[in-house]
XYZ file of N, CA, C and O in Angstrom:
668
model
N 0.752 -1.148 0.032
C 0.185 0.068 0.098
C 1.032 1.225 -0.213
O 1.863 1.361 0.863
N 0.626 2.068 -0.875
C 1.473 3.392 -1.101
C 0.630 4.447 -0.321
O -0.348 4.679 -0.243
N 1.600 5.179 0.535
C 1.308 6.224 1.460
C 2.004 7.552 1.013
O 2.858 7.495 0.317
N 0.899 8.632 1.024
C 1.443 9.905 0.782
C 1.433 10.742 1.920
O 0.480 10.764 2.787
N 2.481 11.577 2.148
C 2.327 12.609 3.170
C 1.204 13.686 2.959
O 1.007 14.069 1.811
N 0.725 14.131 4.005
C -0.157 15.081 4.010
C 0.558 16.612 4.452
O 1.240 16.765 5.460
N 0.141 17.679 3.588
C 1.056 18.954 4.028
C -0.370 19.929 4.152
O -1.199 19.764 3.901
N 0.133 21.090 4.970
C -0.812 22.066 5.253
C -0.725 22.983 4.051
O 0.023 22.769 3.104
N -1.552 24.151 4.164
C -1.501 25.105 2.840
C -0.445 25.881 2.767
O 0.056 26.627 1.791
N 0.690 25.789 3.665
C 2.014 26.385 3.499
C 2.853 25.576 3.062
O 4.293 25.670 3.058
N 2.622 24.164 2.497
C 3.493 23.242 2.187
C 4.453 22.611 3.309
O 5.599 22.302 2.940
N 3.812 22.501 4.474
C 4.688 22.196 5.542
C 3.849 20.810 6.071
O 2.846 20.590 6.098
N 4.775 19.800 6.108
C 4.366 18.340 6.373
C 3.481 18.594 7.913
O 3.884 19.258 8.911
N 2.376 17.751 7.908
C 1.375 17.622 9.011
C 1.848 16.645 9.925
O 1.389 16.522 11.137
N 2.738 15.484 9.427
C 2.998 14.274 10.242
C 1.925 13.290 10.005
O 2.203 12.079 10.463
N 1.098 13.538 9.202
C 0.049 12.462 8.880
C 0.098 12.076 7.428
O 0.755 12.700 6.603
N -0.419 10.944 7.171
C -0.168 10.225 5.895
C -1.803 10.033 5.333
O -2.799 9.862 6.160
N -1.778 9.692 4.126
C -3.027 9.137 3.312
C -2.687 7.923 2.520
O -1.618 7.854 2.142
N -3.548 7.054 2.299
C -3.440 6.069 1.322
C -3.460 6.648 -0.078
O -4.222 7.724 -0.249
N -2.727 6.100 -0.906
C -2.978 6.693 -2.558
C -4.160 6.791 -3.110
O -4.979 5.710 -2.828
N -4.499 7.772 -3.545
C -5.929 7.980 -4.217
C -7.066 7.867 -3.155
O -8.092 7.426 -3.783
N -6.832 8.057 -1.950
C -7.732 8.057 -0.867
C -8.328 9.590 -0.564
O -7.970 10.121 0.227
N -9.336 9.902 -1.559
C -9.581 11.237 -1.656
C -10.492 11.846 -0.646
O -11.778 12.099 -0.799
N -10.095 11.918 0.655
C -10.862 12.407 1.626
C -10.166 13.613 2.415
O -10.102 13.777 3.636
N -9.374 14.602 1.599
C -8.481 15.574 2.173
C -9.667 16.709 2.725
O -10.425 17.230 1.851
N -9.150 17.380 3.591
C -9.888 18.723 3.997
C -9.304 19.916 3.149
O -8.380 19.800 2.405
N -10.153 20.824 2.988
C -9.676 22.134 2.149
C -8.338 22.459 2.258
O -7.944 23.089 1.419
N -7.901 22.550 3.462
C -6.542 23.182 3.677
C -5.328 21.958 3.782
O -4.397 22.390 4.263
N -5.688 20.759 3.262
C -4.819 19.781 3.255
C -4.269 19.483 1.739
O -5.123 19.530 0.708
N -3.120 19.127 1.637
C -2.466 18.760 0.418
C -1.594 17.537 0.266
O -1.192 17.261 1.317
N -1.399 17.005 -0.793
C -0.435 15.937 -1.048
C 0.726 16.451 -2.098
O 0.432 17.661 -2.786
N 1.844 15.897 -2.277
C 2.931 16.372 -3.102
C 2.992 15.625 -4.309
O 3.268 14.414 -4.297
N 3.148 16.367 -5.475
C 3.357 15.615 -6.778
C 4.626 16.526 -7.384
O 4.946 17.516 -6.929
N 5.035 15.771 -8.170
C 6.276 16.306 -8.962
C 6.243 16.317 -10.494
O 5.644 15.295 -10.975
N 6.758 16.931 -11.228
C 6.976 16.825 -12.612
C 8.266 17.074 -13.289
O 8.946 17.967 -12.733
N 8.867 16.430 -14.149
C 10.166 16.476 -14.782
C 10.214 16.615 -16.042
O 9.979 15.629 -16.914
N 10.329 17.849 -16.446
C 10.490 18.219 -17.847
C 11.943 17.860 -18.485
O 12.843 18.309 -17.787
N 12.114 16.925 -19.369
C 13.438 16.624 -20.012
C 13.580 17.574 -21.403
O 12.819 17.164 -22.300
N 14.567 18.314 -21.259
C 15.011 19.155 -22.402
C 16.291 18.534 -22.988
O 17.158 18.111 -22.188
N 16.331 18.515 -24.286
C 17.450 18.131 -25.095
C 18.229 19.316 -25.500
O 17.581 20.396 -25.738
N 19.495 19.398 -25.653
C 20.356 20.472 -26.069
C 19.810 20.914 -27.417
O 20.092 22.046 -27.691
N 19.160 20.035 -28.387
C 18.741 20.557 -29.765
C 17.352 21.308 -29.547
O 16.816 21.652 -30.515
N 16.948 21.512 -28.341
C 15.661 22.416 -28.174
C 14.351 21.613 -28.176
O 13.244 22.185 -27.990
N 14.468 20.201 -28.346
C 13.116 19.444 -28.197
C 13.272 18.859 -26.768
O 14.021 18.869 -26.069
N 11.996 18.267 -26.571
C 11.600 17.855 -25.294
C 10.945 16.373 -25.281
O 10.283 16.103 -26.340
N 11.486 15.704 -24.192
C 10.933 14.394 -24.257
C 9.406 14.514 -23.694
O 9.188 14.840 -22.536
N 8.338 14.002 -24.563
C 7.028 13.899 -24.011
C 6.573 12.500 -24.120
O 6.969 11.635 -25.044
N 5.632 11.996 -23.223
C 5.092 10.656 -23.435
C 3.731 10.555 -23.406
O 2.980 11.638 -22.938
N 3.167 9.327 -24.086
C 1.729 9.489 -24.368
C 1.202 8.537 -23.025
O 1.733 7.380 -23.022
N 0.084 9.027 -22.382
C -0.449 8.241 -21.510
C -1.263 6.993 -22.013
O -1.698 7.126 -23.158
N -1.192 5.663 -21.340
C -1.868 4.549 -21.890
C -3.438 4.839 -21.975
O -3.732 5.616 -21.192
N -4.025 4.079 -22.734
C -5.409 4.419 -23.021
C -6.237 3.736 -21.880
O -7.404 3.973 -21.604
N -5.871 2.991 -20.833
C -6.436 2.376 -19.784
C -6.492 3.314 -18.525
O -7.060 3.069 -17.481
N -5.671 4.576 -18.540
C -5.904 5.537 -17.540
C -7.184 5.903 -17.464
O -7.933 6.324 -18.278
N -7.785 5.975 -16.220
C -8.779 6.576 -15.784
C -9.170 8.039 -16.246
O -10.236 8.552 -16.702
N -8.046 8.699 -16.114
C -8.061 10.145 -16.501
C -7.026 10.473 -17.497
O -5.865 10.040 -17.527
N -7.597 11.450 -18.740
C -6.741 11.670 -19.514
C -5.952 10.634 -20.358
O -4.795 10.902 -20.804
N -6.829 9.660 -20.618
C -5.975 8.620 -21.577
C -5.713 9.054 -22.927
O -6.526 9.839 -23.584
N -4.408 8.775 -23.490
C -4.036 9.138 -24.644
C -3.501 10.492 -24.815
O -2.963 10.888 -25.947
N -3.429 11.399 -23.680
C -2.822 12.745 -23.710
C -1.425 12.586 -23.702
O -0.702 11.465 -23.128
N -0.593 13.735 -24.130
C 0.694 13.756 -23.753
C 0.877 14.527 -22.440
O 0.271 15.139 -21.977
N 2.219 14.057 -21.937
C 2.687 14.629 -20.690
C 4.134 14.502 -20.665
O 4.849 14.046 -21.304
N 4.604 15.046 -19.575
C 6.055 14.929 -19.006
C 6.031 13.986 -17.827
O 4.943 13.547 -17.186
N 7.148 13.348 -17.484
C 6.988 12.304 -16.398
C 6.903 13.212 -15.035
O 7.301 14.196 -14.717
N 6.102 12.191 -14.095
C 5.705 12.787 -12.861
C 4.861 12.065 -12.119
O 4.450 10.960 -12.481
N 4.550 12.177 -10.977
C 3.587 11.502 -10.083
C 3.820 11.943 -8.603
O 4.330 13.054 -8.311
N 3.176 11.295 -7.746
C 3.129 11.790 -6.400
C 4.257 11.320 -5.530
O 4.834 10.050 -5.799
N 4.678 12.142 -4.595
C 5.695 11.949 -3.749
C 5.111 10.871 -2.777
O 4.157 10.942 -2.293
N 6.050 9.848 -2.392
C 5.593 8.931 -1.304
C 5.943 9.214 0.083
O 6.753 10.242 0.252
N 5.280 8.851 0.985
C 5.535 9.186 2.324
C 7.042 9.135 2.728
O 7.669 8.036 2.303
N 7.558 10.199 3.352
C 8.789 10.343 3.740
C 9.935 10.627 2.587
O 11.142 10.696 2.799
N 9.390 10.662 1.291
C 10.197 11.197 0.178
C 10.245 12.591 -0.055
O 9.184 13.163 -0.057
N 11.455 13.177 -0.161
C 11.539 14.476 -0.589
C 11.253 14.735 -2.066
O 10.981 13.691 -2.898
N 10.829 16.049 -2.317
C 10.492 16.208 -3.739
C 11.773 15.828 -4.743
O 11.214 15.322 -5.875
N 12.769 16.009 -4.420
C 13.941 15.726 -5.254
C 14.007 14.134 -5.592
O 14.339 13.696 -6.610
N 13.974 13.362 -4.360
C 13.955 11.851 -4.512
C 12.678 11.597 -5.260
O 12.757 10.627 -6.192
N 11.600 12.177 -5.314
C 10.382 11.749 -5.905
C 10.397 12.104 -7.572
O 10.249 11.213 -8.193
N 11.047 13.038 -7.779
C 11.161 13.450 -9.318
C 12.189 12.573 -9.929
O 12.002 12.044 -10.900
N 13.450 12.223 -9.232
C 14.283 11.351 -9.757
C 13.711 9.865 -9.939
O 13.919 9.210 -10.998
N 12.934 9.505 -8.890
C 12.220 8.020 -9.087
C 11.237 7.991 -10.088
O 11.077 7.198 -10.961
N 10.335 8.992 -10.083
C 9.283 9.019 -11.260
C 9.958 9.025 -12.643
O 9.478 8.446 -13.491
N 10.838 9.889 -12.908
C 11.487 10.037 -14.198
C 12.104 8.714 -14.550
O 12.137 8.156 -15.535
N 12.777 8.102 -13.582
C 13.541 6.813 -13.764
C 12.495 5.630 -14.213
O 12.639 4.870 -15.002
N 11.475 5.516 -13.145
C 10.278 4.541 -13.330
C 9.795 4.706 -14.707
O 9.521 3.526 -15.559
N 9.451 5.791 -15.269
C 8.407 6.100 -16.359
C 9.250 6.104 -17.822
O 8.980 5.801 -18.805
N 10.736 6.477 -17.419
C 11.609 6.524 -18.914
C 12.725 5.829 -18.945
O 13.533 5.602 -19.773
N 13.123 5.497 -17.670
C 14.442 4.706 -17.431
C 15.620 5.543 -17.312
O 16.835 5.198 -17.224
N 15.511 6.965 -17.307
C 16.547 8.049 -17.366
C 16.733 8.431 -15.972
O 16.098 8.445 -15.003
N 18.038 8.538 -15.779
C 18.732 8.947 -14.532
C 19.045 10.506 -14.614
O 19.963 11.066 -15.153
N 18.191 11.268 -14.019
C 18.341 12.868 -13.869
C 19.169 13.347 -13.028
O 19.596 14.579 -12.675
N 19.745 12.247 -11.949
C 20.568 13.004 -10.768
C 21.775 13.746 -11.096
O 22.098 14.500 -10.424
N 22.497 13.521 -12.464
C 23.666 14.360 -12.770
C 23.221 15.314 -13.842
O 24.218 15.975 -14.616
N 21.933 15.245 -14.245
C 21.700 16.346 -15.372
C 21.925 17.726 -15.058
O 21.680 18.009 -14.000
N 21.964 18.633 -16.026
C 22.030 20.065 -15.826
C 20.534 20.346 -15.643
O 19.680 19.800 -15.951
N 20.354 21.350 -14.643
C 18.892 22.078 -14.575
C 18.749 21.374 -12.866
O 19.524 21.149 -12.105
N 17.288 21.637 -12.619
C 16.770 21.109 -11.491
C 15.402 21.744 -11.318
O 14.802 22.080 -12.244
N 15.205 22.254 -9.849
C 13.711 22.611 -9.488
C 13.716 24.024 -10.149
O 14.433 24.827 -10.193
N 12.434 24.245 -10.564
C 12.110 25.542 -11.290
C 11.183 26.308 -10.442
O 11.298 27.512 -9.962
N 10.131 25.509 -10.071
C 8.838 26.427 -9.273
C 7.855 25.507 -8.840
O 8.025 24.304 -8.943
N 6.940 25.817 -8.216
C 5.832 25.022 -7.533
C 4.499 25.921 -7.834
O 4.435 27.128 -7.903
N 3.572 24.997 -7.903
C 2.145 25.499 -8.030
C 1.167 24.613 -7.220
O 1.831 23.541 -6.929
N 0.052 25.046 -7.020
C -0.909 24.089 -6.386
C -2.246 24.136 -7.068
O -2.616 25.023 -7.577
N -2.925 22.946 -6.881
C -4.510 22.746 -7.404
C -5.306 22.524 -6.171
O -4.818 21.658 -5.279
N -6.399 23.008 -6.376
C -7.425 22.753 -5.159
C -8.576 22.322 -5.881
O -9.083 23.033 -6.909
N -8.970 21.205 -5.526
C -10.120 20.331 -6.288
C -11.228 19.980 -5.093
O -11.232 18.999 -4.850
N -11.982 20.931 -4.600
C -12.766 20.766 -3.419
C -13.756 19.469 -3.700
O -14.084 18.908 -2.776
N -14.416 19.565 -4.813
C -15.244 18.602 -5.239
C -14.729 17.087 -5.099
O -15.517 16.365 -4.902
N -13.463 17.143 -5.483
C -12.926 15.796 -5.584
C -12.234 15.575 -4.021
O -11.659 14.356 -3.941
N -11.945 16.312 -3.356
C -11.061 16.010 -2.160
C -9.560 15.774 -2.669
O -8.810 15.296 -1.924
N -9.086 16.409 -3.644
C -7.827 16.003 -4.212
C -7.088 17.527 -4.268
O -7.212 18.056 -5.352
N -6.522 17.814 -3.185
C -5.574 19.101 -3.360
C -4.209 18.810 -3.397
O -3.703 17.865 -2.668
N -3.469 19.303 -4.194
C -1.832 18.924 -4.224
C -0.963 20.072 -4.756
O -1.498 20.967 -5.496
N 0.285 19.959 -4.153
C 1.197 20.909 -4.689
C 1.910 20.211 -5.816
O 2.052 19.084 -5.797
N 2.563 20.948 -6.761
C 3.248 20.355 -7.937
C 4.413 21.196 -7.844
O 4.754 22.255 -8.015
N 5.793 20.336 -7.607
C 7.084 20.812 -7.729
C 7.479 20.615 -9.147
O 7.450 19.416 -9.651
N 7.655 21.635 -10.022
C 8.275 21.484 -11.333
C 9.838 21.614 -11.670
O 10.517 22.495 -11.113
N 10.349 20.532 -12.128
C 11.789 20.363 -12.387
C 11.910 20.514 -14.040
O 11.102 19.950 -14.670
N 13.347 20.882 -14.526
C 13.544 20.953 -15.746
C 14.861 20.336 -15.871
O 15.807 21.099 -15.232
N 15.233 19.430 -16.646
C 16.636 18.794 -16.867
C 17.011 18.770 -18.193
O 16.121 18.608 -18.956
N 18.174 19.225 -18.333
C 18.740 19.148 -19.758
C 19.703 18.028 -19.786
O 20.625 17.703 -19.199
N 19.330 17.258 -20.939
C 19.987 15.921 -21.199
C 20.091 15.479 -22.837
O 19.012 15.855 -23.202
N 21.300 15.050 -22.915
C 21.410 14.591 -24.368
C 20.641 13.173 -24.673
O 21.464 12.325 -24.538
N 19.520 12.972 -24.674
C 18.826 11.637 -24.577
C 18.552 11.183 -25.916
O 18.141 11.872 -26.913
N 18.740 9.854 -26.218
C 18.831 9.205 -27.252
C 17.682 8.122 -27.418
O 17.305 7.889 -26.189
N 17.149 7.708 -28.457
C 16.006 6.709 -28.184
C 16.486 5.475 -27.577
O 15.713 4.966 -26.801
N 17.825 4.978 -27.768
C 18.140 3.730 -27.040
C 18.271 4.071 -25.410
O 18.481 3.013 -24.600
N 18.358 5.364 -24.979
C 18.428 5.505 -23.680
C 17.086 5.232 -22.848
O 17.138 5.155 -21.749
N 15.990 5.162 -23.561
C 14.571 5.266 -23.041
C 14.282 3.771 -22.723
O 14.458 2.841 -23.551
N 13.928 3.552 -21.628
C 13.045 2.265 -21.264
C 11.657 2.626 -20.603
O 11.645 2.825 -19.285
N 10.947 2.752 -21.380
C 9.357 3.072 -21.078
C 8.624 2.062 -20.095
O 8.555 1.094 -20.287
N 8.098 2.707 -19.301
C 7.139 1.912 -18.359
C 5.952 1.661 -18.940
O 4.978 2.620 -19.271
N 5.526 0.524 -19.314
C 4.405 -0.045 -20.321
C 2.981 0.283 -19.669
O 2.162 0.752 -20.324
N 2.998 0.129 -18.021
C 1.648 0.444 -17.584
C 1.429 1.722 -17.506
O 0.117 2.168 -17.257
N 2.296 2.875 -17.974
C 2.142 4.241 -17.688
C 2.100 4.845 -19.078
O 1.305 5.775 -19.307
N 3.050 4.357 -19.930
C 3.124 5.106 -21.255
C 2.823 4.297 -22.444
O 3.170 3.168 -22.402
N 2.376 4.990 -23.391
C 2.075 4.404 -24.739
C 2.732 4.994 -25.878
O 2.385 5.423 -26.816
N 4.072 5.136 -25.639
C 4.905 5.756 -26.645
C 5.455 7.007 -26.101
O 5.050 7.612 -25.068
N 6.301 7.635 -26.941
C 7.125 9.028 -26.603
C 7.384 9.554 -28.075
O 7.386 8.980 -29.081
N 7.781 10.649 -27.662
C 8.402 11.477 -28.839
C 9.116 12.787 -28.487
O 9.221 13.111 -27.326
N 10.233 13.083 -29.089
C 10.899 14.443 -28.901
C 10.285 15.398 -29.666
O 10.288 15.599 -30.919
N 9.531 16.276 -29.031
C 8.742 17.509 -29.663
C 9.367 18.794 -29.256
O 10.001 19.121 -28.423
N 9.073 19.619 -30.469
C 9.521 21.134 -30.357
C 8.405 21.724 -29.496
O 7.425 21.115 -29.144
N 8.750 22.994 -28.993
C 7.774 23.680 -28.263
C 6.547 23.965 -29.090
O 5.399 24.002 -28.578
N 6.671 24.359 -30.227
C 5.503 24.487 -31.173
C 4.622 23.093 -31.256
O 3.320 23.297 -31.249
N 5.262 22.149 -31.185
C 4.450 20.878 -31.229
C 3.640 20.648 -30.000
O 2.624 20.289 -29.969
N 4.439 20.837 -28.855
C 3.694 20.762 -27.681
C 2.719 21.806 -27.577
O 1.461 21.511 -27.012
N 2.698 22.888 -27.986
C 1.768 24.034 -27.819
C 0.428 23.747 -28.895
O -0.508 23.784 -28.386
N 0.747 22.933 -29.932
C -0.388 22.561 -30.685
C -1.051 21.324 -29.970
O -2.414 21.361 -29.883
N -0.473 20.582 -29.337
C -1.305 19.543 -28.393
C -1.802 19.996 -27.233
O -3.196 19.761 -26.972
N -1.420 21.070 -26.756
C -2.100 21.740 -25.579
C -3.337 22.562 -26.227
O -4.405 22.437 -25.602
N -3.178 23.249 -27.414
C -4.341 23.812 -28.143
C -5.467 22.844 -28.455
O -6.639 23.082 -28.426
N -5.014 21.602 -28.610
C -6.185 20.396 -28.833
C -6.797 19.881 -27.633
O -7.556 19.168 -27.580
N -6.197 20.406 -26.649
C -6.548 20.006 -25.299
C -5.962 18.653 -24.908
O -6.629 17.626 -24.409
N -4.897 18.244 -25.522
C -4.366 16.951 -25.367
C -3.003 16.905 -24.630
O -2.126 15.895 -24.919
N -2.848 17.855 -23.925
C -1.406 17.887 -23.139
C -1.621 18.254 -21.885
O -2.010 19.391 -21.495
N -1.216 17.431 -20.765
C -1.632 17.524 -19.517
C -0.835 18.615 -18.785
O 0.558 18.865 -18.951
N -1.537 19.401 -18.034
C -0.961 20.470 -17.188
C -0.117 21.682 -18.089
O 0.601 22.334 -17.278
N -0.331 21.684 -19.260
C 0.385 22.646 -20.242
C 0.323 24.195 -19.293
O 1.409 24.757 -19.439
N -0.911 24.541 -19.276
C -0.899 26.003 -18.939
C -0.330 26.177 -17.518
O 0.314 27.287 -17.451
N -0.128 25.285 -16.738
C 0.433 25.511 -15.594
C 1.967 25.178 -15.546
O 2.659 25.846 -14.765
N 2.531 24.381 -16.568
C 3.833 24.204 -16.450
C 4.728 24.753 -17.809
O 5.862 24.796 -18.009
N 3.900 25.640 -18.528
C 4.475 26.162 -19.809
C 5.926 26.854 -19.671
O 6.596 26.857 -20.641
N 6.034 27.621 -18.543
C 7.433 28.208 -18.358
C 8.378 27.476 -18.201
O 9.402 27.753 -18.614
N 8.272 26.067 -18.188
C 9.363 25.156 -17.898
C 9.803 24.902 -19.312
O 11.012 24.494 -19.430
N 8.962 25.070 -20.294
C 9.483 24.877 -21.718
C 10.124 26.004 -22.419
O 10.766 25.937 -23.235
N 9.483 27.150 -21.971
C 9.951 28.481 -22.703
C 11.009 29.250 -22.171
O 11.290 30.350 -22.339
N 11.987 28.434 -21.309
C 13.171 29.154 -20.708
C 14.175 29.443 -21.924
O 14.257 28.679 -22.812
């Protein structure tokens, strides 16, 4: 059973945990998620396509990320998530933490902070080992291509993270 730490509205740990996807959070409680944007020196970005079996946003494009597990720092979580989903080790990549934002979903009881990272790596096709349960393909996309997916409503979180692409 996966546990997530619960944070207060100031992003301070409360000392309590919740079960993964057990949406009974109070309005001033949050969990922590991370996103890792992978930029290549040629100006393209690694994006992955969500598997069609996902309950939410199947077939949409995204960057690697997910929830931090209980006791795990943001940095540990982004390293783990990127490695699990793509096989890449970002621990020695250029870049790092950029910014944080939060989502409040009172009707769903799912409030969360998102720590956004950007890593610059010279990634090649043979470097990738995708997690089949999570991803249904990948591509190295230009900013304009990503904007196109976002305009079609097929890129997850684009409006919240676009500055990570536009550096």
